[in-house]
PDB file of C-alpha atoms in Angstrom:
ATOM      1  CA  UNK A   4      -0.100  -0.007  -0.092  1.00  0.00           C
ATOM      2  CA  UNK A   5       1.457   3.463  -1.068  1.00  0.00           C
ATOM      3  CA  UNK A   6      -0.040   5.906   1.460  1.00  0.00           C
ATOM      4  CA  UNK A   7      -0.002   9.597   0.676  1.00  0.00           C
ATOM      5  CA  UNK A   8      -0.137  12.123   3.585  1.00  0.00           C
ATOM      6  CA  UNK A   9      -1.551  15.734   3.815  1.00  0.00           C
ATOM      7  CA  UNK A  10      -2.652  18.467   6.154  1.00  0.00           C
ATOM      8  CA  UNK A  11      -5.674  20.499   6.099  1.00  0.00           C
ATOM      9  CA  UNK A  12      -3.666  23.328   4.827  1.00  0.00           C
ATOM     10  CA  UNK A  13      -2.423  21.325   1.972  1.00  0.00           C
ATOM     11  CA  UNK A  14      -6.417  20.651   0.861  1.00  0.00           C
ATOM     12  CA  UNK A  15      -7.003  24.300   1.469  1.00  0.00           C
ATOM     13  CA  UNK A  16      -4.209  25.494  -0.937  1.00  0.00           C
ATOM     14  CA  UNK A  17      -5.654  22.863  -3.652  1.00  0.00           C
ATOM     15  CA  UNK A  18      -9.184  24.072  -3.184  1.00  0.00           C
ATOM     16  CA  UNK A  19      -8.249  28.003  -3.367  1.00  0.00           C
ATOM     17  CA  UNK A  20      -8.878  28.634   0.205  1.00  0.00           C
ATOM     18  CA  UNK A  21      -6.531  31.294   1.888  1.00  0.00           C
ATOM     19  CA  UNK A  22      -3.532  30.003   3.723  1.00  0.00           C
ATOM     20  CA  UNK A  23      -0.128  31.546   3.916  1.00  0.00           C
ATOM     21  CA  UNK A  24       0.742  30.350   0.480  1.00  0.00           C
ATOM     22  CA  UNK A  25      -0.949  31.326  -2.455  1.00  0.00           C
ATOM     23  CA  UNK A  26      -3.931  28.882  -3.771  1.00  0.00           C
ATOM     24  CA  UNK A  27      -2.941  26.739  -6.750  1.00  0.00           C
ATOM     25  CA  UNK A  28      -4.525  27.846 -10.146  1.00  0.00           C
ATOM     26  CA  UNK A  29      -6.712  25.802 -11.987  1.00  0.00           C
ATOM     27  CA  UNK A  30      -3.951  24.774 -14.583  1.00  0.00           C
ATOM     28  CA  UNK A  31      -1.812  23.737 -11.675  1.00  0.00           C
ATOM     29  CA  UNK A  32      -4.524  21.363 -10.160  1.00  0.00           C
ATOM     30  CA  UNK A  33      -5.372  20.284 -13.614  1.00  0.00           C
ATOM     31  CA  UNK A  34      -1.698  19.053 -14.115  1.00  0.00           C
ATOM     32  CA  UNK A  35      -1.649  17.335 -10.692  1.00  0.00           C
ATOM     33  CA  UNK A  36      -4.710  15.589 -11.599  1.00  0.00           C
ATOM     34  CA  UNK A  37      -3.409  14.734 -14.909  1.00  0.00           C
ATOM     35  CA  UNK A  38      -0.199  13.259 -13.530  1.00  0.00           C
ATOM     36  CA  UNK A  39      -2.187  11.152 -11.118  1.00  0.00           C
ATOM     37  CA  UNK A  40      -4.468   9.489 -13.557  1.00  0.00           C
ATOM     38  CA  UNK A  41      -1.576   8.808 -16.025  1.00  0.00           C
ATOM     39  CA  UNK A  42       0.169   7.098 -12.878  1.00  0.00           C
ATOM     40  CA  UNK A  43      -2.712   5.259 -12.211  1.00  0.00           C
ATOM     41  CA  UNK A  44      -3.593   4.190 -15.691  1.00  0.00           C
ATOM     42  CA  UNK A  45      -0.024   2.819 -16.194  1.00  0.00           C
ATOM     43  CA  UNK A  46      -0.232   0.776 -13.330  1.00  0.00           C
ATOM     44  CA  UNK A  47      -3.857  -0.436 -14.515  1.00  0.00           C
ATOM     45  CA  UNK A  48      -1.906  -1.319 -18.096  1.00  0.00           C
ATOM     46  CA  UNK A  49       0.818  -3.252 -16.089  1.00  0.00           C
ATOM     47  CA  UNK A  50      -1.705  -5.140 -14.062  1.00  0.00           C
ATOM     48  CA  UNK A  51      -0.159  -4.018 -10.927  1.00  0.00           C
ATOM     49  CA  UNK A  52      -3.071  -1.736  -9.918  1.00  0.00           C
ATOM     50  CA  UNK A  53      -5.546  -3.270  -7.190  1.00  0.00           C
ATOM     51  CA  UNK A  54      -7.435  -0.039  -5.787  1.00  0.00           C
ATOM     52  CA  UNK A  55      -6.846   3.621  -4.871  1.00  0.00           C
ATOM     53  CA  UNK A  56      -8.849   6.188  -3.175  1.00  0.00           C
ATOM     54  CA  UNK A  57      -8.288   9.702  -2.103  1.00  0.00           C
ATOM     55  CA  UNK A  58      -9.949  10.761   1.020  1.00  0.00           C
ATOM     56  CA  UNK A  59     -11.677  14.016   2.060  1.00  0.00           C
ATOM     57  CA  UNK A  60     -10.151  16.736   3.705  1.00  0.00           C
ATOM     58  CA  UNK A  61      -9.070  16.434   7.488  1.00  0.00           C
ATOM     59  CA  UNK A  62     -12.093  18.997   8.338  1.00  0.00           C
ATOM     60  CA  UNK A  63     -14.508  16.040   7.559  1.00  0.00           C
ATOM     61  CA  UNK A  64     -12.502  13.777   9.887  1.00  0.00           C
ATOM     62  CA  UNK A  65     -13.333  12.259  13.384  1.00  0.00           C
ATOM     63  CA  UNK A  66     -10.918  11.052  15.664  1.00  0.00           C
ATOM     64  CA  UNK A  67     -11.971   8.517  18.202  1.00  0.00           C
ATOM     65  CA  UNK A  68      -9.627   7.985  21.162  1.00  0.00           C
ATOM     66  CA  UNK A  69     -10.046   6.238  24.578  1.00  0.00           C
ATOM     67  CA  UNK A  70      -9.868   8.073  27.903  1.00  0.00           C
ATOM     68  CA  UNK A  71     -10.358   6.589  31.020  1.00  0.00           C
ATOM     69  CA  UNK A  72     -11.890   3.394  29.442  1.00  0.00           C
ATOM     70  CA  UNK A  73     -14.573   5.977  27.719  1.00  0.00           C
ATOM     71  CA  UNK A  74     -14.289   6.472  23.731  1.00  0.00           C
ATOM     72  CA  UNK A  75     -14.044  10.259  23.307  1.00  0.00           C
ATOM     73  CA  UNK A  76     -14.777  11.756  19.760  1.00  0.00           C
ATOM     74  CA  UNK A  77     -13.132  14.797  18.249  1.00  0.00           C
ATOM     75  CA  UNK A  78     -14.220  16.358  15.088  1.00  0.00           C
ATOM     76  CA  UNK A  79     -11.863  17.531  12.633  1.00  0.00           C
ATOM     77  CA  UNK A  80     -10.397  19.751  11.520  1.00  0.00           C
ATOM     78  CA  UNK A  81      -7.370  19.394  13.343  1.00  0.00           C
ATOM     79  CA  UNK A  82      -4.438  21.948  13.481  1.00  0.00           C
ATOM     80  CA  UNK A  83      -3.822  23.065  10.046  1.00  0.00           C
ATOM     81  CA  UNK A  84      -0.406  21.485  10.132  1.00  0.00           C
ATOM     82  CA  UNK A  85      -1.267  18.001  11.226  1.00  0.00           C
ATOM     83  CA  UNK A  86      -0.826  15.615   8.599  1.00  0.00           C
ATOM     84  CA  UNK A  87      -3.268  12.728   8.292  1.00  0.00           C
ATOM     85  CA  UNK A  88      -3.507  10.016   5.500  1.00  0.00           C
ATOM     86  CA  UNK A  89      -4.746  11.911   2.173  1.00  0.00           C
ATOM     87  CA  UNK A  90      -4.970   8.656  -0.006  1.00  0.00           C
ATOM     88  CA  UNK A  91      -3.859   5.333  -0.862  1.00  0.00           C
ATOM     89  CA  UNK A  92      -2.984   3.268  -3.738  1.00  0.00           C
ATOM     90  CA  UNK A  93      -2.738  -0.587  -3.345  1.00  0.00           C
ATOM     91  CA  UNK A  94      -0.422  -2.464  -6.085  1.00  0.00           C
ATOM     92  CA  UNK A  95       0.230  -6.015  -6.177  1.00  0.00           C
ATOM     93  CA  UNK A  96       3.590  -6.419  -7.735  1.00  0.00           C
ATOM     94  CA  UNK A  97       6.696  -8.817  -7.738  1.00  0.00           C
ATOM     95  CA  UNK A  98       8.468  -7.482  -4.779  1.00  0.00           C
ATOM     96  CA  UNK A  99       8.674  -4.636  -1.953  1.00  0.00           C
ATOM     97  CA  UNK A 100      11.340  -3.102  -4.157  1.00  0.00           C
ATOM     98  CA  UNK A 101       9.114  -2.948  -7.218  1.00  0.00           C
ATOM     99  CA  UNK A 102       6.533  -1.128  -4.814  1.00  0.00           C
ATOM    100  CA  UNK A 103       8.930   1.325  -3.874  1.00  0.00           C
ATOM    101  CA  UNK A 104       9.919   2.090  -7.371  1.00  0.00           C
ATOM    102  CA  UNK A 105       6.333   2.752  -8.037  1.00  0.00           C
ATOM    103  CA  UNK A 106       5.982   5.139  -5.215  1.00  0.00           C
ATOM    104  CA  UNK A 107       9.220   6.850  -6.273  1.00  0.00           C
ATOM    105  CA  UNK A 108       7.590   7.941  -9.430  1.00  0.00           C
ATOM    106  CA  UNK A 109       5.204  10.066  -7.400  1.00  0.00           C
ATOM    107  CA  UNK A 110       8.409  12.342  -6.725  1.00  0.00           C
ATOM    108  CA  UNK A 111       7.624  13.834  -9.961  1.00  0.00           C
ATOM    109  CA  UNK A 112       4.185  15.140  -8.983  1.00  0.00           C
ATOM    110  CA  UNK A 113       3.736  18.327 -10.493  1.00  0.00           C
ATOM    111  CA  UNK A 114       3.379  21.317  -7.826  1.00  0.00           C
ATOM    112  CA  UNK A 115       3.912  24.964  -8.532  1.00  0.00           C
ATOM    113  CA  UNK A 116       7.051  26.695  -7.268  1.00  0.00           C
ATOM    114  CA  UNK A 117       5.212  28.837  -4.713  1.00  0.00           C
ATOM    115  CA  UNK A 118       3.429  25.744  -3.191  1.00  0.00           C
ATOM    116  CA  UNK A 119       4.970  24.962   0.370  1.00  0.00           C
ATOM    117  CA  UNK A 120       4.067  21.559   1.630  1.00  0.00           C
ATOM    118  CA  UNK A 121       3.071  21.158   5.360  1.00  0.00           C
ATOM    119  CA  UNK A 122       6.127  18.939   5.951  1.00  0.00           C
ATOM    120  CA  UNK A 123       7.633  18.165   2.932  1.00  0.00           C
ATOM    121  CA  UNK A 124       6.958  15.631   0.152  1.00  0.00           C
ATOM    122  CA  UNK A 125       6.748  12.009   1.247  1.00  0.00           C
ATOM    123  CA  UNK A 126       4.788   8.980   0.735  1.00  0.00           C
ATOM    124  CA  UNK A 127       4.718   5.784   2.913  1.00  0.00           C
ATOM    125  CA  UNK A 128       5.151   2.040   1.470  1.00  0.00           C
ATOM    126  CA  UNK A 129       4.148  -0.972   3.596  1.00  0.00           C
ATOM    127  CA  UNK A 130       3.232  -4.393   2.458  1.00  0.00           C
ATOM    128  CA  UNK A 131      -0.361  -5.351   3.356  1.00  0.00           C
ATOM    129  CA  UNK A 132      -0.300  -8.174   6.246  1.00  0.00           C
ATOM    130  CA  UNK A 133      -0.977 -11.208   4.187  1.00  0.00           C
ATOM    131  CA  UNK A 134       1.750 -10.323   1.722  1.00  0.00           C
ATOM    132  CA  UNK A 135       4.282  -9.067   4.263  1.00  0.00           C
ATOM    133  CA  UNK A 136       7.355 -11.290   4.736  1.00  0.00           C
ATOM    134  CA  UNK A 137       8.028 -13.092   7.985  1.00  0.00           C
ATOM    135  CA  UNK A 138      10.021 -10.981  10.628  1.00  0.00           C
ATOM    136  CA  UNK A 139      13.351 -12.260  11.296  1.00  0.00           C
ATOM    137  CA  UNK A 140      14.035 -13.389  14.748  1.00  0.00           C
TER     138      UNK A 140
END
């Protein structure tokens, strides 16, 4: 699973809401969407694509924690710089190294020079449990 992170601030920039950085233009957003569609379509063509979903902004999230044995629900938004899961792509490929190569292609995701990501660009790659290698003891 390739997991992409984002913050409320990142979502706001992409939707034109005011932040401390200029909003992305329609053309910049279109370039991002085109890149992601091409990336996904290449995975479909190679037979490695399993599933992908983008998630709504953190403002639409709820966090459930247990305090003193009781569930406590907190509605978003969270602090604008707090990162959360923004979306994921599941690939089925020959190796963890191949999944890492696929994820690394996201480093070329277009973004405007004025865009400042909350915590810099990264994605996490993790095997889904049923495909994970046995830990060495």
